[in-house]
PDB file of C-alpha atoms in Angstrom:
ATOM      1  CA  UNK A   1     -37.967-158.573 -57.776  1.00  0.00           C
ATOM      2  CA  UNK A   2     -35.988-159.735 -60.809  1.00  0.00           C
ATOM      3  CA  UNK A   3     -37.672-161.105 -63.878  1.00  0.00           C
ATOM      4  CA  UNK A   4     -38.154-164.890 -63.748  1.00  0.00           C
ATOM      5  CA  UNK A   5     -37.889-165.195 -59.947  1.00  0.00           C
ATOM      6  CA  UNK A   6     -40.825-166.947 -58.365  1.00  0.00           C
ATOM      7  CA  UNK A   7     -41.824-165.924 -54.881  1.00  0.00           C
ATOM      8  CA  UNK A   8     -41.754-168.665 -52.290  1.00  0.00           C
ATOM      9  CA  UNK A   9     -45.485-168.491 -51.609  1.00  0.00           C
ATOM     10  CA  UNK A  10     -46.226-169.351 -55.252  1.00  0.00           C
ATOM     11  CA  UNK A  11     -44.357-172.645 -55.108  1.00  0.00           C
ATOM     12  CA  UNK A  12     -46.553-175.582 -54.300  1.00  0.00           C
ATOM     13  CA  UNK A  13     -45.709-178.756 -52.440  1.00  0.00           C
ATOM     14  CA  UNK A  14     -43.672-181.209 -54.439  1.00  0.00           C
ATOM     15  CA  UNK A  15     -43.345-184.777 -53.229  1.00  0.00           C
ATOM     16  CA  UNK A  16     -39.997-186.490 -52.965  1.00  0.00           C
ATOM     17  CA  UNK A  17     -39.032-187.797 -56.399  1.00  0.00           C
ATOM     18  CA  UNK A  18     -35.829-189.669 -55.457  1.00  0.00           C
ATOM     19  CA  UNK A  19     -35.296-193.342 -54.712  1.00  0.00           C
ATOM     20  CA  UNK A  20     -36.332-194.511 -51.285  1.00  0.00           C
ATOM     21  CA  UNK A  21     -34.316-196.961 -49.272  1.00  0.00           C
ATOM     22  CA  UNK A  22     -36.314-200.119 -48.461  1.00  0.00           C
ATOM     23  CA  UNK A  23     -37.619-200.371 -44.915  1.00  0.00           C
ATOM     24  CA  UNK A  24     -35.066-201.993 -42.613  1.00  0.00           C
ATOM     25  CA  UNK A  25     -32.069-200.786 -44.637  1.00  0.00           C
ATOM     26  CA  UNK A  26     -32.098-197.139 -43.631  1.00  0.00           C
ATOM     27  CA  UNK A  27     -29.269-197.759 -41.196  1.00  0.00           C
ATOM     28  CA  UNK A  28     -26.973-198.156 -44.233  1.00  0.00           C
ATOM     29  CA  UNK A  29     -27.582-194.515 -45.173  1.00  0.00           C
ATOM     30  CA  UNK A  30     -26.590-193.365 -41.692  1.00  0.00           C
ATOM     31  CA  UNK A  31     -23.496-195.581 -41.701  1.00  0.00           C
ATOM     32  CA  UNK A  32     -22.384-194.426 -45.161  1.00  0.00           C
ATOM     33  CA  UNK A  33     -22.798-190.745 -44.273  1.00  0.00           C
ATOM     34  CA  UNK A  34     -20.866-191.225 -41.029  1.00  0.00           C
ATOM     35  CA  UNK A  35     -18.042-193.099 -42.739  1.00  0.00           C
ATOM     36  CA  UNK A  36     -17.719-190.349 -45.359  1.00  0.00           C
ATOM     37  CA  UNK A  37     -17.552-187.769 -42.600  1.00  0.00           C
ATOM     38  CA  UNK A  38     -14.902-189.572 -40.580  1.00  0.00           C
ATOM     39  CA  UNK A  39     -12.744-190.550 -43.567  1.00  0.00           C
ATOM     40  CA  UNK A  40     -12.530-186.831 -44.335  1.00  0.00           C
ATOM     41  CA  UNK A  41     -10.816-186.118 -41.007  1.00  0.00           C
ATOM     42  CA  UNK A  42      -7.040-186.066 -41.178  1.00  0.00           C
ATOM     43  CA  UNK A  43      -6.603-186.776 -37.476  1.00  0.00           C
ATOM     44  CA  UNK A  44      -8.465-190.065 -37.811  1.00  0.00           C
ATOM     45  CA  UNK A  45      -6.519-191.025 -40.930  1.00  0.00           C
ATOM     46  CA  UNK A  46      -3.291-190.329 -39.038  1.00  0.00           C
ATOM     47  CA  UNK A  47      -4.474-192.473 -36.149  1.00  0.00           C
ATOM     48  CA  UNK A  48      -5.351-195.302 -38.542  1.00  0.00           C
ATOM     49  CA  UNK A  49      -1.916-195.054 -40.167  1.00  0.00           C
ATOM     50  CA  UNK A  50      -0.273-195.147 -36.756  1.00  0.00           C
ATOM     51  CA  UNK A  51      -2.374-198.193 -35.855  1.00  0.00           C
ATOM     52  CA  UNK A  52      -1.062-200.000 -38.953  1.00  0.00           C
ATOM     53  CA  UNK A  53       2.624-199.494 -38.047  1.00  0.00           C
ATOM     54  CA  UNK A  54       2.753-202.695 -35.931  1.00  0.00           C
ATOM     55  CA  UNK A  55       1.372-204.604 -38.930  1.00  0.00           C
ATOM     56  CA  UNK A  56       4.154-203.324 -41.171  1.00  0.00           C
ATOM     57  CA  UNK A  57       6.761-204.140 -38.508  1.00  0.00           C
ATOM     58  CA  UNK A  58       5.428-207.707 -38.156  1.00  0.00           C
ATOM     59  CA  UNK A  59       5.264-208.143 -41.943  1.00  0.00           C
ATOM     60  CA  UNK A  60       8.916-207.092 -42.147  1.00  0.00           C
ATOM     61  CA  UNK A  61       9.683-209.569 -39.359  1.00  0.00           C
ATOM     62  CA  UNK A  62       7.978-212.347 -41.336  1.00  0.00           C
ATOM     63  CA  UNK A  63       9.921-211.434 -44.470  1.00  0.00           C
ATOM     64  CA  UNK A  64      13.227-211.365 -42.604  1.00  0.00           C
ATOM     65  CA  UNK A  65      12.580-214.676 -40.842  1.00  0.00           C
ATOM     66  CA  UNK A  66      11.650-216.364 -44.132  1.00  0.00           C
ATOM     67  CA  UNK A  67      14.452-214.980 -46.289  1.00  0.00           C
ATOM     68  CA  UNK A  68      17.431-214.373 -44.026  1.00  0.00           C
ATOM     69  CA  UNK A  69      18.952-217.353 -42.212  1.00  0.00           C
ATOM     70  CA  UNK A  70      20.600-215.105 -39.630  1.00  0.00           C
ATOM     71  CA  UNK A  71      17.114-213.785 -38.737  1.00  0.00           C
ATOM     72  CA  UNK A  72      15.688-217.238 -38.001  1.00  0.00           C
ATOM     73  CA  UNK A  73      15.204-216.220 -34.374  1.00  0.00           C
ATOM     74  CA  UNK A  74      12.450-213.862 -35.626  1.00  0.00           C
ATOM     75  CA  UNK A  75      10.289-216.799 -36.740  1.00  0.00           C
ATOM     76  CA  UNK A  76       6.660-216.361 -35.834  1.00  0.00           C
ATOM     77  CA  UNK A  77       4.859-218.336 -33.204  1.00  0.00           C
ATOM     78  CA  UNK A  78       1.210-218.236 -32.107  1.00  0.00           C
ATOM     79  CA  UNK A  79       2.414-216.016 -29.275  1.00  0.00           C
ATOM     80  CA  UNK A  80       3.527-213.448 -31.854  1.00  0.00           C
ATOM     81  CA  UNK A  81      -0.023-213.055 -33.157  1.00  0.00           C
ATOM     82  CA  UNK A  82      -1.371-212.723 -29.626  1.00  0.00           C
ATOM     83  CA  UNK A  83       1.190-210.006 -28.894  1.00  0.00           C
ATOM     84  CA  UNK A  84       0.199-208.239 -32.112  1.00  0.00           C
ATOM     85  CA  UNK A  85      -3.443-208.146 -31.066  1.00  0.00           C
ATOM     86  CA  UNK A  86      -2.449-206.915 -27.618  1.00  0.00           C
ATOM     87  CA  UNK A  87      -0.522-204.077 -29.268  1.00  0.00           C
ATOM     88  CA  UNK A  88      -3.640-203.159 -31.221  1.00  0.00           C
ATOM     89  CA  UNK A  89      -5.696-202.764 -28.019  1.00  0.00           C
ATOM     90  CA  UNK A  90      -4.434-199.245 -27.380  1.00  0.00           C
ATOM     91  CA  UNK A  91      -5.277-198.197 -30.934  1.00  0.00           C
ATOM     92  CA  UNK A  92      -8.723-199.763 -30.641  1.00  0.00           C
ATOM     93  CA  UNK A  93      -9.247-197.735 -27.470  1.00  0.00           C
ATOM     94  CA  UNK A  94      -8.273-194.446 -29.122  1.00  0.00           C
ATOM     95  CA  UNK A  95     -10.383-195.191 -32.213  1.00  0.00           C
ATOM     96  CA  UNK A  96     -13.353-195.961 -29.966  1.00  0.00           C
ATOM     97  CA  UNK A  97     -12.919-192.711 -28.062  1.00  0.00           C
ATOM     98  CA  UNK A  98     -12.314-190.572 -31.149  1.00  0.00           C
ATOM     99  CA  UNK A  99     -15.088-192.004 -33.317  1.00  0.00           C
ATOM    100  CA  UNK A 100     -17.584-193.103 -30.695  1.00  0.00           C
ATOM    101  CA  UNK A 101     -17.624-189.955 -28.598  1.00  0.00           C
ATOM    102  CA  UNK A 102     -19.250-187.805 -31.220  1.00  0.00           C
ATOM    103  CA  UNK A 103     -21.525-190.219 -33.009  1.00  0.00           C
ATOM    104  CA  UNK A 104     -24.720-189.399 -31.126  1.00  0.00           C
ATOM    105  CA  UNK A 105     -23.539-186.300 -29.274  1.00  0.00           C
ATOM    106  CA  UNK A 106     -23.003-184.386 -32.530  1.00  0.00           C
ATOM    107  CA  UNK A 107     -26.527-185.273 -33.664  1.00  0.00           C
ATOM    108  CA  UNK A 108     -27.953-184.014 -30.366  1.00  0.00           C
ATOM    109  CA  UNK A 109     -25.910-180.811 -30.508  1.00  0.00           C
ATOM    110  CA  UNK A 110     -27.079-180.042 -34.079  1.00  0.00           C
ATOM    111  CA  UNK A 111     -30.671-181.087 -33.270  1.00  0.00           C
ATOM    112  CA  UNK A 112     -30.386-183.706 -36.003  1.00  0.00           C
ATOM    113  CA  UNK A 113     -31.613-186.478 -33.716  1.00  0.00           C
ATOM    114  CA  UNK A 114     -35.152-185.108 -33.871  1.00  0.00           C
ATOM    115  CA  UNK A 115     -34.930-184.960 -37.675  1.00  0.00           C
ATOM    116  CA  UNK A 116     -33.614-188.528 -37.894  1.00  0.00           C
ATOM    117  CA  UNK A 117     -36.332-189.911 -35.669  1.00  0.00           C
ATOM    118  CA  UNK A 118     -39.094-187.962 -37.434  1.00  0.00           C
ATOM    119  CA  UNK A 119     -38.352-189.967 -40.596  1.00  0.00           C
ATOM    120  CA  UNK A 120     -39.438-193.574 -41.210  1.00  0.00           C
ATOM    121  CA  UNK A 121     -36.475-194.767 -39.182  1.00  0.00           C
ATOM    122  CA  UNK A 122     -36.659-196.769 -35.995  1.00  0.00           C
ATOM    123  CA  UNK A 123     -34.437-196.144 -33.026  1.00  0.00           C
ATOM    124  CA  UNK A 124     -32.834-199.533 -33.531  1.00  0.00           C
ATOM    125  CA  UNK A 125     -31.913-198.661 -37.125  1.00  0.00           C
ATOM    126  CA  UNK A 126     -30.435-195.358 -35.962  1.00  0.00           C
ATOM    127  CA  UNK A 127     -28.327-197.092 -33.322  1.00  0.00           C
ATOM    128  CA  UNK A 128     -27.338-199.843 -35.780  1.00  0.00           C
ATOM    129  CA  UNK A 129     -26.163-197.218 -38.292  1.00  0.00           C
ATOM    130  CA  UNK A 130     -24.037-195.472 -35.675  1.00  0.00           C
ATOM    131  CA  UNK A 131     -22.704-198.796 -34.383  1.00  0.00           C
ATOM    132  CA  UNK A 132     -21.756-199.824 -37.936  1.00  0.00           C
ATOM    133  CA  UNK A 133     -19.544-196.725 -38.203  1.00  0.00           C
ATOM    134  CA  UNK A 134     -17.685-197.591 -35.013  1.00  0.00           C
ATOM    135  CA  UNK A 135     -17.374-201.286 -35.860  1.00  0.00           C
ATOM    136  CA  UNK A 136     -15.990-200.485 -39.317  1.00  0.00           C
ATOM    137  CA  UNK A 137     -13.132-198.461 -37.864  1.00  0.00           C
ATOM    138  CA  UNK A 138     -12.439-201.056 -35.179  1.00  0.00           C
ATOM    139  CA  UNK A 139     -12.262-203.749 -37.872  1.00  0.00           C
ATOM    140  CA  UNK A 140      -9.733-201.609 -39.769  1.00  0.00           C
ATOM    141  CA  UNK A 141      -7.536-201.588 -36.671  1.00  0.00           C
ATOM    142  CA  UNK A 142      -7.886-205.148 -35.376  1.00  0.00           C
ATOM    143  CA  UNK A 143      -9.352-207.776 -37.688  1.00  0.00           C
ATOM    144  CA  UNK A 144      -8.132-206.595 -41.112  1.00  0.00           C
ATOM    145  CA  UNK A 145      -4.431-206.258 -40.166  1.00  0.00           C
ATOM    146  CA  UNK A 146      -4.512-209.559 -38.255  1.00  0.00           C
ATOM    147  CA  UNK A 147      -5.970-211.438 -41.224  1.00  0.00           C
ATOM    148  CA  UNK A 148      -3.505-209.775 -43.613  1.00  0.00           C
ATOM    149  CA  UNK A 149      -0.655-210.685 -41.284  1.00  0.00           C
ATOM    150  CA  UNK A 150      -1.800-214.295 -41.298  1.00  0.00           C
ATOM    151  CA  UNK A 151      -1.965-214.245 -45.111  1.00  0.00           C
ATOM    152  CA  UNK A 152       1.527-212.718 -45.366  1.00  0.00           C
ATOM    153  CA  UNK A 153       2.886-215.334 -42.967  1.00  0.00           C
ATOM    154  CA  UNK A 154       1.217-218.152 -44.912  1.00  0.00           C
ATOM    155  CA  UNK A 155       2.539-216.908 -48.251  1.00  0.00           C
ATOM    156  CA  UNK A 156       6.109-216.500 -47.025  1.00  0.00           C
ATOM    157  CA  UNK A 157       6.048-219.848 -45.219  1.00  0.00           C
ATOM    158  CA  UNK A 158       4.777-221.595 -48.362  1.00  0.00           C
ATOM    159  CA  UNK A 159       7.388-219.852 -50.519  1.00  0.00           C
ATOM    160  CA  UNK A 160      10.131-220.795 -48.068  1.00  0.00           C
ATOM    161  CA  UNK A 161       9.059-224.463 -48.007  1.00  0.00           C
ATOM    162  CA  UNK A 162       8.909-224.657 -51.806  1.00  0.00           C
ATOM    163  CA  UNK A 163      12.287-222.966 -52.030  1.00  0.00           C
ATOM    164  CA  UNK A 164      13.888-225.482 -49.697  1.00  0.00           C
ATOM    165  CA  UNK A 165      12.360-228.459 -51.470  1.00  0.00           C
ATOM    166  CA  UNK A 166      13.092-227.467 -55.061  1.00  0.00           C
ATOM    167  CA  UNK A 167      16.067-225.118 -54.688  1.00  0.00           C
ATOM    168  CA  UNK A 168      14.567-222.852 -57.310  1.00  0.00           C
ATOM    169  CA  UNK A 169      14.767-219.656 -55.418  1.00  0.00           C
ATOM    170  CA  UNK A 170      14.103-216.058 -56.211  1.00  0.00           C
ATOM    171  CA  UNK A 171      15.635-214.305 -54.469  1.00  0.00           C
ATOM    172  CA  UNK A 172      18.259-217.013 -53.985  1.00  0.00           C
ATOM    173  CA  UNK A 173      18.297-218.553 -50.550  1.00  0.00           C
ATOM    174  CA  UNK A 174      21.625-219.313 -48.869  1.00  0.00           C
ATOM    175  CA  UNK A 175      20.203-222.645 -47.653  1.00  0.00           C
ATOM    176  CA  UNK A 176      19.922-223.950 -51.226  1.00  0.00           C
ATOM    177  CA  UNK A 177      23.077-225.701 -52.359  1.00  0.00           C
ATOM    178  CA  UNK A 178      22.473-225.383 -56.066  1.00  0.00           C
ATOM    179  CA  UNK A 179      20.495-222.733 -57.829  1.00  0.00           C
ATOM    180  CA  UNK A 180      18.490-223.189 -60.994  1.00  0.00           C
ATOM    181  CA  UNK A 181      17.226-219.944 -62.495  1.00  0.00           C
TER     182      UNK A 181
END
């Protein structure tokens, strides 16, 4: 044995010296660890990027309808937002399958479920932590792009209305008769 090495049997028990998560908030630890794991997977990041392509297409449609008079037929209606959310259904399905399929199964395969439940963690907190991972990714595919699309539409509509009323346009709008820069 090398000098300075302490055999295992000479080491005594040392209590945990780190910070403990308050009772009822342990699900946050599970959710954070799961999110870190899934954000490290390139396949999931590619799927998320693919799921955001309809958002970028609709944002371009909003820009074109607001700034190009020949693209006025692209103006948004409430039906457009409903169609957008219907397009996102397929991505929500694939995200659910990709993320949800391994959430608990991987813990069972690695025998981590017994370790989780041997800690001061209730079954409900465990399930809530795993559910938070899935819900986070589903929000990234459905709710976040829909809200951003609504914001983009509101901003361009407000800019278009102010441009028509004041004729101070940047970029200049063909509908304005006189431009003041």
